[in-house]
Amino acid sequence: MKQTEVLLQPNPNARIEEFFYEKLDRKAPSRMNNPELLGQYMIDAGNEFGPGTAYGNALIKCGETQKQIGTADRELIQTSAINFLTPLRNFIEGDYKTITKERKLLQNKRLDLDAAKTRLKKAKVAEARAAQLNTSQPEENNIMIWAEEVTKSEQEVRITQSEFDRQAEITRLLLEGISSTHAHHLRCLNDFVEAQMTYYAQCYKYMLDLQKQLGSFPSTFLSNNNQSSSAPVQSVSTPSVLASASASLPSVSNSVVTSGISELKSSSGSRKARVLYDYDAANSSELSLLADEVITVYSIPGMDSDWLMGERGNQKGKVPITYLELLN
């Protein structure tokens, strides 16, 4: 519950302030959140630069979007507080405290019952011992005393047993309601997830719209206040990013795919191989690798030509051949 509050309101001072206002049963003053503040500053700066300039116009558009995100953030906090935090807090501060109190009381009743049973047992042992030594008048008096003590202890056990049974029934009835409480909290958790989903979908939509607006006049990014920019922005297309990313991946030359791998694939034997690079398995059918470790590899019929089966102790899975160097 506390971490959810931190997520929704990262500012600890604001959380403390809201706590005090809540305890005083007063409404906390409305303040702009961080996205709204950023949006307002962007709009002010854009107006100073001039709405007719490219940079000023872009600042204003960005500021308006930031304020939209701030509004969505405020709605997320409000919805999450009502549908998730409040029911959870009510349970913790209400029913949970009652259950904890009654369980502690049950524990005390059990200790009282155990103590009464122990006293009864001691009284019976003392009575039996006095009866065995019944050779004089004083001993008869002792038997009567211990008999009275046994009777008193038995009555105490009956009373404490009755109190324990009654408290056990109360605690049992309270605990039986936990299953319905869990079901209610599960619905609250679903509401919280749905509120987050709505929030992130709104943020994505706002940013997508902003991106389209900024991209509708790309030539204006090269000038501001009718002055040419000395360093025009170089656009990077998706294919160039993918090409540079693929260039950084481990590559394999024709010399790596040697006859050794071909022979291994065509035979039913196995070979030792050294791992060239770290590799994180994408799913349970693959085997994660660490650079410089030595594993056993082999091929199975129907396997993709770019993969081998790898074994490390009791672990095994598919491994890419481009990450391996076969050992003699």
XYZ file of C-alpha atoms in Angstrom:
328
model
C 0.000 0.000 0.000
C 2.822 2.408 0.911
C 4.726 1.667 -2.287
C 1.587 2.302 -4.340
C 1.312 5.694 -2.659
C 4.964 6.343 -3.542
C 4.273 5.368 -7.153
C 1.274 7.667 -7.434
C 2.870 10.534 -5.504
C 6.705 10.379 -5.528
C 7.037 13.616 -3.516
C 7.297 12.633 0.203
C 6.430 16.153 1.365
C 3.226 16.084 -0.656
C 2.326 12.676 0.810
C 2.869 13.952 4.369
C 0.772 17.030 3.642
C -2.051 14.908 2.217
C -1.846 12.654 5.297
C -2.281 15.569 7.696
C -5.149 17.029 5.707
C -6.823 13.625 5.695
C -6.447 13.273 9.481
C -7.847 16.796 9.945
C -10.738 15.835 7.638
C -9.938 18.755 5.366
C -9.418 18.889 1.622
C -5.821 19.375 0.549
C -5.208 22.455 -1.617
C -5.069 21.719 -5.334
C -1.589 22.092 -6.808
C -0.192 21.537 -10.278
C 1.669 18.255 -10.710
C 5.032 17.954 -12.444
C 3.758 17.387 -16.013
C 1.356 20.316 -15.641
C 4.146 22.549 -14.320
C 6.445 21.550 -17.177
C 3.649 22.175 -19.663
C 2.938 25.632 -18.273
C 6.624 26.608 -18.391
C 6.880 25.346 -21.979
C 3.817 27.351 -23.009
C 5.183 30.507 -21.322
C 8.559 30.043 -23.006
C 6.894 29.399 -26.379
C 4.904 32.630 -26.086
C 8.114 34.506 -25.283
C 9.839 33.127 -28.358
C 6.726 33.853 -30.358
C 3.943 31.510 -31.463
C 4.768 32.382 -35.057
C 8.274 30.928 -34.810
C 9.000 27.250 -35.312
C 10.586 26.767 -31.895
C 7.957 28.819 -30.071
C 5.119 26.968 -31.784
C 6.713 23.584 -30.972
C 7.185 24.589 -27.308
C 3.522 25.534 -27.035
C 2.393 22.252 -28.612
C 4.677 20.280 -26.286
C 3.427 22.256 -23.300
C -0.201 21.566 -24.146
C 0.546 17.849 -24.431
C 2.401 17.861 -21.099
C -0.632 19.457 -19.453
C -2.841 16.755 -20.977
C -0.532 14.120 -19.488
C -0.733 15.946 -16.154
C -4.522 15.762 -16.264
C -4.357 12.031 -17.064
C -1.911 11.584 -14.174
C -4.323 13.359 -11.820
C -7.157 11.065 -12.974
C -4.946 8.007 -12.408
C -4.200 9.089 -8.832
C -7.849 9.797 -8.090
C -9.135 6.553 -9.608
C -6.439 4.430 -7.951
C -7.081 6.043 -4.572
C -10.822 5.363 -4.743
C -10.785 1.893 -6.313
C -7.595 0.394 -4.883
C -5.940 2.249 -2.001
C -9.040 3.177 -0.010
C -10.487 -0.384 0.198
C -7.059 -1.737 1.102
C -6.517 0.934 3.771
C -10.008 0.369 5.199
C -9.275 -3.337 5.568
C -5.861 -2.819 7.162
C -7.114 -0.177 9.584
C -10.442 -1.912 10.232
C -11.068 -5.634 9.813
C -7.387 -6.568 9.898
C -6.869 -4.817 13.244
C -9.956 -6.563 14.626
C -8.744 -9.964 13.432
C -5.273 -9.355 14.868
C -6.760 -8.287 18.201
C -9.041 -11.327 18.423
C -6.228 -13.715 17.453
C -4.022 -12.248 20.167
C -6.867 -12.630 22.652
C -7.281 -16.257 21.529
C -3.588 -16.837 22.139
C -3.929 -15.473 25.685
C -6.965 -17.709 26.315
C -4.947 -20.702 25.140
C -2.137 -19.846 27.535
C -4.652 -19.498 30.395
C -6.146 -22.894 29.512
C -2.708 -24.533 29.388
C -1.822 -23.039 32.773
C -5.097 -24.283 34.307
C -4.520 -27.786 32.929
C -0.983 -27.784 34.347
C -2.258 -26.770 37.817
C -4.923 -29.505 37.676
C -2.318 -32.098 36.753
C -0.052 -31.058 39.624
C -2.973 -31.134 42.067
C -3.923 -34.684 40.997
C -0.338 -35.891 41.342
C -0.096 -34.363 44.839
C -3.434 -35.909 45.841
C -2.333 -39.360 44.659
C 0.978 -39.039 46.507
C -0.787 -38.030 49.731
C -3.162 -40.992 49.411
C -0.236 -43.398 49.172
C 1.213 -41.992 52.420
C -2.117 -42.133 54.342
C -0.770 -43.418 57.700
C -1.748 -40.633 60.094
C -4.320 -37.955 60.771
C -2.203 -35.123 59.305
C -1.936 -37.012 56.064
C -5.727 -37.356 55.897
C -5.962 -33.603 56.217
C -3.509 -33.254 53.338
C -5.647 -35.551 51.187
C -8.689 -33.365 51.829
C -6.707 -30.238 51.030
C -5.436 -31.644 47.733
C -8.918 -32.997 46.901
C -10.287 -29.489 47.308
C -7.417 -28.187 45.177
C -8.249 -30.723 42.453
C -11.918 -29.707 42.511
C -10.956 -26.038 42.310
C -8.545 -26.722 39.424
C -11.141 -28.742 37.530
C -13.606 -25.874 37.832
C -10.916 -23.451 36.589
C -10.187 -25.711 33.609
C -13.891 -25.831 32.703
C -14.151 -22.022 32.845
C -10.956 -21.389 30.850
C -11.939 -24.099 28.334
C -15.301 -22.427 27.839
C -13.665 -19.004 27.364
C -11.146 -20.463 24.917
C -13.879 -22.217 22.885
C -15.931 -19.030 22.703
C -12.914 -16.973 21.589
C -11.912 -19.658 19.076
C -15.394 -19.469 17.511
C -15.191 -15.672 17.254
C -11.765 -15.866 15.611
C -12.906 -18.631 13.255
C -15.869 -16.582 12.041
C -13.615 -13.577 11.403
C -11.064 -15.644 9.498
C -13.738 -17.273 7.353
C -14.426 -13.848 5.860
C -10.852 -13.586 4.555
C -11.693 -15.476 1.352
C -14.376 -12.951 0.395
C -11.964 -10.157 1.345
C -9.365 -11.612 -1.016
C -11.937 -11.720 -3.813
C -12.817 -8.070 -3.176
C -9.149 -7.050 -3.149
C -8.602 -8.955 -6.386
C -11.328 -6.880 -8.027
C -9.691 -3.736 -6.625
C -6.350 -4.844 -8.054
C -7.960 -5.350 -11.459
C -9.399 -1.830 -11.218
C -5.925 -0.473 -10.438
C -4.398 -2.250 -13.435
C -7.210 -0.988 -15.653
C -6.612 2.583 -14.422
C -2.913 2.263 -15.259
C -3.752 0.810 -18.677
C -6.059 3.756 -19.399
C -3.416 6.228 -18.234
C -0.614 4.809 -20.385
C -2.945 4.514 -23.389
C -3.879 8.180 -23.003
C -0.221 9.197 -22.676
C 0.669 7.217 -25.797
C -2.173 8.830 -27.747
C -1.186 12.331 -26.625
C 2.475 11.807 -27.533
C 1.557 10.217 -30.873
C -0.606 13.207 -31.732
C 2.204 15.549 -30.687
C 4.697 13.673 -32.823
C 2.374 13.981 -35.845
C 1.942 17.707 -35.238
C 5.698 18.298 -34.952
C 6.352 16.143 -38.003
C 3.844 17.989 -40.152
C 6.281 20.864 -40.823
C 9.813 19.368 -40.837
C 11.331 22.297 -42.747
C 10.629 24.659 -39.884
C 13.049 22.753 -37.669
C 15.879 24.096 -39.841
C 15.101 27.727 -39.079
C 13.929 29.819 -36.159
C 13.165 33.549 -36.122
C 13.948 33.576 -39.877
C 17.555 32.530 -39.189
C 19.121 29.476 -40.814
C 20.463 26.838 -38.490
C 24.142 26.133 -38.850
C 23.693 22.522 -37.770
C 20.668 20.914 -39.399
C 19.325 17.836 -37.705
C 20.211 14.655 -39.504
C 17.285 12.290 -39.659
C 17.931 8.648 -38.913
C 15.574 6.220 -40.565
C 14.534 2.919 -39.090
C 16.414 0.827 -41.683
C 19.689 2.627 -40.857
C 19.145 1.967 -37.134
C 18.517 -1.699 -37.803
C 21.561 -1.877 -40.037
C 23.812 -0.344 -37.389
C 22.340 -2.628 -34.740
C 22.886 -5.704 -36.830
C 26.448 -4.601 -37.536
C 27.178 -4.684 -33.798
C 25.967 -8.261 -33.399
C 28.407 -11.166 -33.471
C 29.034 -12.062 -37.111
C 30.262 -15.271 -38.569
C 32.397 -15.519 -41.647
C 32.454 -18.365 -44.096
C 35.563 -19.670 -42.384
C 33.670 -20.139 -39.117
C 31.076 -22.380 -40.691
C 33.715 -24.981 -41.273
C 33.504 -28.555 -42.272
C 33.634 -29.392 -38.537
C 30.096 -28.054 -38.015
C 28.913 -29.723 -41.216
C 30.335 -33.027 -40.051
C 28.774 -32.559 -36.621
C 25.350 -31.929 -38.147
C 25.637 -34.954 -40.408
C 26.768 -37.289 -37.608
C 25.176 -38.370 -34.356
C 28.213 -37.509 -32.244
C 28.981 -34.552 -29.988
C 31.818 -32.028 -29.695
C 33.163 -29.590 -27.159
C 32.729 -25.916 -28.035
C 33.930 -22.664 -26.493
C 31.399 -19.851 -26.127
C 32.513 -16.637 -27.842
C 29.930 -14.226 -26.463
C 27.324 -14.027 -23.693
C 23.871 -15.092 -24.827
C 20.542 -14.770 -22.977
C 18.006 -17.460 -23.808
C 14.865 -16.093 -25.448
C 12.672 -18.918 -24.151
C 12.784 -22.220 -22.237
C 13.912 -24.187 -25.304
C 17.193 -22.238 -25.478
C 20.280 -22.307 -23.255
C 21.864 -19.145 -21.863
C 25.622 -18.874 -22.461
C 28.558 -17.165 -20.797
C 31.609 -16.081 -22.766
C 34.647 -18.410 -22.581
C 32.778 -21.328 -21.006
C 33.046 -24.757 -22.629
C 29.898 -26.741 -23.367
C 28.998 -29.928 -25.236
C 27.145 -29.473 -28.510
C 25.444 -31.856 -30.925
C 22.826 -31.825 -33.637
C 19.449 -33.494 -33.844
C 17.457 -34.318 -36.995
C 15.266 -31.541 -38.298
C 17.092 -28.791 -36.384
C 17.549 -25.360 -37.950
C 20.893 -24.990 -39.680
C 21.834 -21.989 -37.501
C 21.391 -23.835 -34.206
C 22.878 -26.725 -32.240
C 21.833 -28.449 -29.051
C 24.027 -27.468 -26.104
C 24.557 -29.191 -22.759
C 26.021 -27.868 -19.514
C 25.681 -30.403 -16.731
C 21.975 -31.136 -16.343
C 21.001 -28.101 -18.423
C 20.452 -28.292 -22.157
C 18.846 -26.253 -24.898
C 19.309 -24.732 -28.335
C 22.327 -22.474 -28.895
C 23.237 -20.345 -31.953
C 26.295 -21.617 -33.841
C 27.528 -18.028 -34.400
C 28.287 -17.836 -30.675
C 30.412 -21.015 -30.676
C 33.904 -22.135 -31.601
C 34.313 -25.874 -31.978
C 37.290 -27.350 -30.155
C 39.512 -30.144 -31.477
